[in-house]
mmCIF file of C-alpha atoms in Angstrom:
data_model
loop_
_atom_site.group_PDB
_atom_site.id
_atom_site.type_symbol
_atom_site.label_atom_id
_atom_site.label_comp_id
_atom_site.label_asym_id
_atom_site.label_seq_id
_atom_site.Cartn_x
_atom_site.Cartn_y
_atom_site.Cartn_z
ATOM 1 C CA MET A 1 -10.682 -35.287 9.486
ATOM 2 C CA GLY A 2 -7.875 -35.603 12.241
ATOM 3 C CA PRO A 3 -4.407 -36.777 12.238
ATOM 4 C CA GLY A 4 -3.113 -38.293 8.655
ATOM 5 C CA ARG A 5 -4.837 -35.672 6.895
ATOM 6 C CA THR A 6 -2.146 -33.984 4.307
ATOM 7 C CA GLU A 7 -2.671 -31.722 1.320
ATOM 8 C CA THR A 8 -0.274 -29.920 -1.138
ATOM 9 C CA PHE A 9 -0.809 -26.827 -2.583
ATOM 10 C CA PRO A 10 0.825 -24.677 -4.953
ATOM 11 C CA LEU A 11 2.474 -21.388 -4.202
ATOM 12 C CA ARG A 12 3.033 -19.038 -7.290
ATOM 13 C CA THR A 13 0.928 -16.234 -6.498
ATOM 14 C CA ASP A 14 0.047 -13.557 -3.672
ATOM 15 C CA GLU A 15 -3.556 -15.159 -4.035
ATOM 16 C CA ASP A 16 -1.602 -18.658 -3.223
ATOM 17 C CA VAL A 17 -0.257 -17.232 0.162
ATOM 18 C CA LEU A 18 -3.634 -16.255 1.061
ATOM 19 C CA ARG A 19 -5.322 -19.586 0.218
ATOM 20 C CA VAL A 20 -2.548 -21.786 2.005
ATOM 21 C CA ARG A 21 -2.719 -19.203 5.328
ATOM 22 C CA GLN A 22 -7.064 -19.560 5.147
ATOM 23 C CA THR A 23 -6.397 -23.548 4.647
ATOM 24 C CA VAL A 24 -4.289 -23.585 7.856
ATOM 25 C CA ARG A 25 -6.848 -21.327 9.702
ATOM 26 C CA ILE A 26 -9.698 -23.883 8.619
ATOM 27 C CA TRP A 27 -7.835 -27.118 9.660
ATOM 28 C CA MET A 28 -6.976 -25.446 13.003
ATOM 29 C CA VAL A 29 -10.474 -24.292 13.817
ATOM 30 C CA GLU A 30 -12.044 -27.622 12.794
ATOM 31 C CA GLN A 31 -9.701 -29.473 15.454
ATOM 32 C CA ARG A 32 -11.522 -27.495 18.144
ATOM 33 C CA THR A 33 -8.631 -27.645 20.373
ATOM 34 C CA PHE A 34 -6.070 -24.711 18.954
ATOM 35 C CA SER A 35 -6.607 -21.311 20.714
ATOM 36 C CA LEU A 36 -7.548 -18.096 18.680
ATOM 37 C CA VAL A 37 -4.118 -16.887 19.723
ATOM 38 C CA GLU A 38 -2.173 -20.028 18.694
ATOM 39 C CA GLN A 39 -4.290 -19.817 15.124
ATOM 40 C CA THR A 40 -3.288 -16.784 14.424
ATOM 41 C CA LYS A 41 0.208 -17.186 15.133
ATOM 42 C CA MET A 42 0.663 -20.463 12.906
ATOM 43 C CA VAL A 43 -1.429 -18.547 10.035
ATOM 44 C CA THR A 44 0.815 -15.317 10.269
ATOM 45 C CA ALA A 45 3.862 -17.772 10.144
ATOM 46 C CA THR A 46 2.477 -19.266 7.150
ATOM 47 C CA SER A 47 2.067 -16.136 5.495
ATOM 48 C CA GLU A 48 5.404 -14.637 6.160
ATOM 49 C CA LEU A 49 6.896 -18.305 4.953
ATOM 50 C CA GLY A 50 4.730 -18.586 1.946
ATOM 51 C CA ARG A 51 5.515 -15.143 1.010
ATOM 52 C CA ASN A 52 9.200 -15.744 1.055
ATOM 53 C CA VAL A 53 8.425 -18.975 -1.367
ATOM 54 C CA VAL A 54 6.501 -16.624 -3.646
ATOM 55 C CA VAL A 55 9.173 -13.717 -3.574
ATOM 56 C CA HIS A 56 12.602 -15.097 -2.732
ATOM 57 C CA GLY A 57 12.294 -18.728 -3.998
ATOM 58 C CA GLY A 58 10.525 -18.213 -7.353
ATOM 59 C CA GLY A 59 7.237 -20.241 -6.553
ATOM 60 C CA GLY A 60 7.249 -23.739 -4.788
ATOM 61 C CA THR A 61 4.858 -25.599 -2.513
ATOM 62 C CA ALA A 62 3.144 -25.873 1.142
ATOM 63 C CA ARG A 63 2.454 -28.971 2.158
ATOM 64 C CA LEU A 64 -0.203 -29.311 5.264
ATOM 65 C CA GLU A 65 -0.097 -31.918 7.767
ATOM 66 C CA LEU A 66 -2.287 -33.009 10.549
ATOM 67 C CA LEU A 67 -0.242 -34.713 12.887
ATOM 68 C CA SER A 68 -0.683 -36.849 16.114
ATOM 69 C CA GLU A 69 2.357 -37.548 18.190
ATOM 70 C CA GLY A 70 2.466 -38.850 21.828
ATOM 71 C CA GLY A 71 -0.782 -38.015 22.766
ATOM 72 C CA ARG A 72 -0.515 -34.533 21.168
ATOM 73 C CA LEU A 73 -2.072 -32.953 18.212
ATOM 74 C CA GLY A 74 -0.075 -30.955 15.825
ATOM 75 C CA ILE A 75 -0.222 -28.937 12.423
ATOM 76 C CA ARG A 76 2.597 -28.667 10.449
ATOM 77 C CA VAL A 77 3.407 -26.772 6.904
ATOM 78 C CA THR A 78 6.506 -27.815 4.732
ATOM 79 C CA PHE A 79 7.105 -24.825 2.778
ATOM 80 C CA GLN A 80 9.686 -26.096 -0.377
ATOM 81 C CA ASP A 81 10.914 -23.969 -3.399
ATOM 82 C CA GLN A 82 13.651 -24.466 -5.894
ATOM 83 C CA GLY A 83 15.263 -21.082 -5.579
ATOM 84 C CA PRO A 84 18.416 -19.751 -5.038
ATOM 85 C CA GLY A 85 18.523 -20.887 -1.681
ATOM 86 C CA ILE A 86 20.413 -19.053 1.407
ATOM 87 C CA ALA A 87 23.910 -18.937 1.882
ATOM 88 C CA SER A 88 23.481 -18.306 5.491
ATOM 89 C CA ILE A 89 20.581 -19.449 7.433
ATOM 90 C CA GLU A 90 21.737 -17.501 10.976
ATOM 91 C CA GLN A 91 22.036 -14.380 9.250
ATOM 92 C CA ALA A 92 18.801 -14.884 7.363
ATOM 93 C CA SER A 93 17.106 -15.699 10.499
ATOM 94 C CA ARG A 94 18.337 -12.429 12.184
ATOM 95 C CA ASP A 95 15.633 -9.948 12.650
ATOM 96 C CA GLY A 96 15.953 -6.733 10.643
ATOM 97 C CA PHE A 97 17.923 -9.024 8.022
ATOM 98 C CA THR A 98 16.255 -8.451 4.380
ATOM 99 C CA THR A 99 17.604 -9.258 0.509
ATOM 100 C CA GLY A 100 14.473 -6.832 -0.375
ATOM 101 C CA ASP A 101 12.702 -4.035 0.461
ATOM 102 C CA GLY A 102 10.976 -6.223 3.865
ATOM 103 C CA LEU A 103 11.370 -5.795 7.034
ATOM 104 C CA GLY A 104 13.020 -8.960 7.472
ATOM 105 C CA LEU A 105 10.828 -10.405 10.078
ATOM 106 C CA GLY A 106 9.748 -13.331 8.011
ATOM 107 C CA LEU A 107 12.270 -15.912 9.374
ATOM 108 C CA GLY A 108 13.181 -15.002 12.558
ATOM 109 C CA GLY A 109 9.885 -13.764 13.317
ATOM 110 C CA SER A 110 8.078 -17.016 12.255
ATOM 111 C CA LYS A 111 10.136 -19.076 14.382
ATOM 112 C CA ARG A 112 8.952 -17.223 17.435
ATOM 113 C CA LEU A 113 5.810 -18.030 16.199
ATOM 114 C CA VAL A 114 5.495 -21.842 16.174
ATOM 115 C CA ASP A 115 6.841 -24.482 18.621
ATOM 116 C CA ASP A 116 9.076 -26.465 15.977
ATOM 117 C CA PHE A 117 10.752 -24.862 13.279
ATOM 118 C CA GLU A 118 13.388 -26.239 10.785
ATOM 119 C CA ILE A 119 15.053 -24.829 7.855
ATOM 120 C CA ALA A 120 17.510 -26.725 5.003
ATOM 121 C CA SER A 121 18.851 -24.881 2.202
ATOM 122 C CA GLU A 122 21.544 -25.290 -0.403
ATOM 123 C CA VAL A 123 22.754 -22.175 -2.230
ATOM 124 C CA GLY A 124 21.369 -22.910 -5.912
ATOM 125 C CA LYS A 125 19.209 -25.980 -5.154
ATOM 126 C CA GLY A 126 16.228 -24.346 -2.758
ATOM 127 C CA THR A 127 15.078 -24.199 0.649
ATOM 128 C CA ARG A 128 12.767 -26.166 3.007
ATOM 129 C CA VAL A 129 11.082 -24.800 5.792
ATOM 130 C CA THR A 130 8.676 -26.856 8.381
ATOM 131 C CA ILE A 131 6.712 -25.289 10.975
ATOM 132 C CA THR A 132 4.508 -27.306 13.610
ATOM 133 C CA LYS A 133 2.177 -25.861 16.182
ATOM 134 C CA TRP A 134 1.523 -28.705 18.908
ATOM 135 C CA LYS A 135 -1.578 -28.849 21.357
ATOM 136 C CA MET B 1 -13.152 -8.063 -5.060
ATOM 137 C CA ASP B 2 -10.335 -6.178 -6.179
ATOM 138 C CA ARG B 3 -10.750 -2.879 -4.506
ATOM 139 C CA ILE B 4 -10.912 -1.561 -0.734
ATOM 140 C CA PRO B 5 -13.542 1.219 -0.699
ATOM 141 C CA ILE B 6 -12.499 4.387 0.913
ATOM 142 C CA ILE B 7 -15.590 6.356 2.003
ATOM 143 C CA LYS B 8 -15.406 10.059 2.815
ATOM 144 C CA VAL B 9 -17.143 11.303 6.121
ATOM 145 C CA GLY B 10 -16.999 15.240 6.459
ATOM 146 C CA ASP B 11 -13.130 16.023 6.547
ATOM 147 C CA PHE B 12 -12.269 12.263 7.033
ATOM 148 C CA LEU B 13 -11.705 9.138 5.045
ATOM 149 C CA LEU B 14 -12.889 6.155 6.471
ATOM 150 C CA VAL B 15 -11.166 2.665 5.285
ATOM 151 C CA SER B 16 -12.978 -0.149 6.701
ATOM 152 C CA ILE B 17 -10.889 -3.523 5.527
ATOM 153 C CA GLN B 18 -13.583 -6.246 5.191
ATOM 154 C CA VAL B 19 -11.431 -9.021 3.494
ATOM 155 C CA ASP B 20 -8.610 -10.970 4.230
ATOM 156 C CA MET B 21 -6.115 -9.318 1.619
ATOM 157 C CA HIS B 22 -3.614 -10.306 -0.618
ATOM 158 C CA ASP B 23 -0.163 -8.378 -1.039
ATOM 159 C CA ARG B 24 -1.613 -6.472 -4.198
ATOM 160 C CA LEU B 25 -4.738 -5.661 -2.918
ATOM 161 C CA VAL B 26 -3.030 -3.929 0.005
ATOM 162 C CA MET B 27 -0.745 -2.282 -2.375
ATOM 163 C CA SER B 28 -3.698 -0.861 -4.402
ATOM 164 C CA LEU B 29 -5.271 0.258 -1.203
ATOM 165 C CA GLN B 30 -2.144 2.370 -0.230
ATOM 166 C CA ASP B 31 -2.301 4.101 -4.253
ATOM 167 C CA ASP B 32 -5.673 4.676 -3.774
ATOM 168 C CA LEU B 33 -5.402 6.144 -0.361
ATOM 169 C CA THR B 34 -2.932 8.473 -0.960
ATOM 170 C CA THR B 35 -4.986 9.609 -4.329
ATOM 171 C CA GLN B 36 -8.054 10.283 -2.088
ATOM 172 C CA VAL B 37 -6.670 11.934 0.590
ATOM 173 C CA VAL B 38 -5.634 14.944 -2.175
ATOM 174 C CA LYS B 39 -8.816 14.840 -4.059
ATOM 175 C CA ALA B 40 -10.764 14.864 -0.684
ATOM 176 C CA ARG B 41 -8.503 17.171 0.758
ATOM 177 C CA ALA B 42 -8.953 14.975 3.788
ATOM 178 C CA LYS B 43 -7.598 16.051 7.108
ATOM 179 C CA GLY B 44 -7.868 12.593 8.649
ATOM 180 C CA VAL B 45 -8.124 8.941 7.667
ATOM 181 C CA LEU B 46 -9.643 6.205 9.811
ATOM 182 C CA ILE B 47 -8.485 2.731 8.723
ATOM 183 C CA ASP B 48 -10.322 -0.118 10.519
ATOM 184 C CA ILE B 49 -8.875 -3.444 10.738
ATOM 185 C CA SER B 50 -11.578 -5.061 13.309
ATOM 186 C CA SER B 51 -11.948 -7.608 10.436
ATOM 187 C CA LEU B 52 -8.871 -8.790 9.550
ATOM 188 C CA ASP B 53 -7.465 -12.237 11.709
ATOM 189 C CA VAL B 54 -4.308 -11.575 10.092
ATOM 190 C CA VAL B 55 -1.693 -8.649 10.155
ATOM 191 C CA ASP B 56 1.874 -10.115 9.018
ATOM 192 C CA SER B 57 5.185 -8.367 8.312
ATOM 193 C CA PHE B 58 3.670 -7.081 4.810
ATOM 194 C CA ILE B 59 0.328 -5.709 6.068
ATOM 195 C CA GLY B 60 1.797 -4.258 8.903
ATOM 196 C CA ARG B 61 4.384 -2.412 6.912
ATOM 197 C CA MET B 62 1.579 -1.075 4.673
ATOM 198 C CA LEU B 63 -0.359 0.018 7.567
ATOM 199 C CA GLY B 64 2.564 1.816 8.561
ATOM 200 C CA ASN B 65 3.408 3.400 5.019
ATOM 201 C CA MET B 66 -0.171 4.469 4.859
ATOM 202 C CA ALA B 67 0.138 6.291 7.941
ATOM 203 C CA SER B 68 3.436 8.159 6.702
ATOM 204 C CA MET B 69 2.142 8.963 3.348
ATOM 205 C CA THR B 70 -1.330 10.525 4.795
ATOM 206 C CA ARG B 71 0.891 12.525 7.464
ATOM 207 C CA VAL B 72 3.318 13.422 4.417
ATOM 208 C CA LEU B 73 -0.198 14.728 2.581
ATOM 209 C CA GLY B 74 -0.902 16.682 5.648
ATOM 210 C CA ALA B 75 -3.570 14.600 6.816
ATOM 211 C CA GLU B 76 -3.532 12.303 10.304
ATOM 212 C CA ALA B 77 -4.254 8.486 10.307
ATOM 213 C CA VAL B 78 -5.481 6.124 13.061
ATOM 214 C CA VAL B 79 -5.520 2.617 12.923
ATOM 215 C CA VAL B 80 -8.378 1.100 14.901
ATOM 216 C CA GLY B 81 -9.951 -2.151 15.997
ATOM 217 C CA MET B 82 -7.233 -4.443 15.954
ATOM 218 C CA ARG B 83 -8.156 -7.911 17.501
ATOM 219 C CA PRO B 84 -6.373 -8.909 20.609
ATOM 220 C CA ALA B 85 -5.171 -11.870 19.269
ATOM 221 C CA VAL B 86 -3.489 -10.235 16.192
ATOM 222 C CA ALA B 87 -2.103 -7.981 18.440
ATOM 223 C CA THR B 88 -0.335 -10.612 20.291
ATOM 224 C CA THR B 89 0.791 -12.365 17.516
ATOM 225 C CA ILE B 90 2.450 -8.996 15.669
ATOM 226 C CA VAL B 91 4.424 -7.971 19.066
ATOM 227 C CA GLU B 92 5.944 -11.833 18.927
ATOM 228 C CA LEU B 93 6.342 -11.317 15.316
ATOM 229 C CA GLY B 94 8.581 -8.471 16.152
ATOM 230 C CA LEU B 95 6.434 -5.951 14.344
ATOM 231 C CA SER B 96 6.347 -2.650 16.472
ATOM 232 C CA LEU B 97 4.192 -0.481 14.552
ATOM 233 C CA THR B 98 5.726 2.597 16.094
ATOM 234 C CA ASN B 99 4.457 5.183 13.607
ATOM 235 C CA VAL B 100 0.990 4.089 13.574
ATOM 236 C CA ARG B 101 -1.571 6.117 15.608
ATOM 237 C CA THR B 102 -3.712 3.294 17.462
ATOM 238 C CA ALA B 103 -7.224 3.253 18.918
ATOM 239 C CA LEU B 104 -9.319 1.009 20.390
ATOM 240 C CA ASP B 105 -12.602 1.250 18.097
ATOM 241 C CA VAL B 106 -14.048 3.771 15.657
ATOM 242 C CA ASP B 107 -15.463 5.600 17.902
ATOM 243 C CA LYS B 108 -12.340 6.478 20.054
ATOM 244 C CA GLY B 109 -10.678 6.691 16.456
ATOM 245 C CA MET B 110 -12.845 9.217 15.468
ATOM 246 C CA ALA B 111 -12.444 11.363 18.461
ATOM 247 C CA VAL B 112 -8.330 10.861 18.135
ATOM 248 C CA LEU B 113 -8.535 12.430 14.798
ATOM 249 C CA ARG B 114 -11.021 15.490 15.797
ATOM 250 C CA ALA B 115 -8.440 16.337 18.629
ATOM 251 C CA LEU B 116 -5.455 16.054 16.243
ATOM 252 C CA VAL B 117 -7.396 17.887 13.557
ATOM 253 C CA ASN B 118 -8.701 20.730 15.511
ATOM 254 C CA PRO B 119 -6.802 20.666 18.930
ATOM 255 C CA ALA B 120 -8.344 23.635 20.158
ATOM 256 C CA GLY B 121 -11.766 22.477 19.862
ATOM 257 C CA ASP B 122 -12.354 25.000 17.594
ATOM 258 C CA GLU B 123 -15.419 23.953 15.222
ATOM 259 C CA GLY B 124 -15.096 26.897 12.921
ATOM 260 C CA GLY B 125 -12.273 25.032 11.019
ATOM 261 C CA HIS B 126 -10.325 27.810 9.496
ATOM 262 C CA GLY B 127 -7.153 26.778 10.208
ATOM 263 C CA SER B 128 -5.124 29.954 9.365
ATOM 264 C CA GLY B 129 -2.776 29.430 11.983
ATOM 265 C CA GLN B 130 -2.083 25.603 11.353
ATOM 266 C CA ASN B 131 0.797 23.784 10.034
#
């Protein structure tokens, strides 16, 4: 299946993170246009952000979309949680910033691996992160 | 599958990761490995990640932890077989793996381990003067 395809997955456990990142890989392989490095970057970013939803956001969802825009093919993943939200996105995106025992590469690192990165967060309401890889 | 097998080969332990690991599986491997290093009196650990198509910051951190823990227990660790696309990705992600010794493949990794464990090339392996 091509552009227009969407599917939403729950993100509550680390097995859910695994399933989402494996599905992103399968969708990208099926399109036959994304290189192995592009696939690996998108899958790795998905893993980082999916884990954020499970660990920091108290669970949520990942919505996968295949897009066609101006002759370009894209894959987009939108991560949504109803967790505590992020007070300072600028601070949270800096390498090394961590609230837990991680390396603090999740947000800043993921941003470097994709073409488009959008984040919206409200304290007490939750966080939404959207990443897109174009071809 | 809920365990990564750890195989004893002479003085070394061989860990070949053949599945896409969720976080708890990585953590149980870390626990199993430290237990096995002591139990088997291993002098070296070789971790083969050639089947892994994703190394994210969590897996990367755990590889670093396993290398450090192995060293603390008096053994050496080498991670081998990282795929080129994974190497490109982890560097852009910001993961440096500076405390992890790496080699291209299992053969080269074994050679590195042998050299580390037995620097003089002494096959006797009494190790009386070793730290």
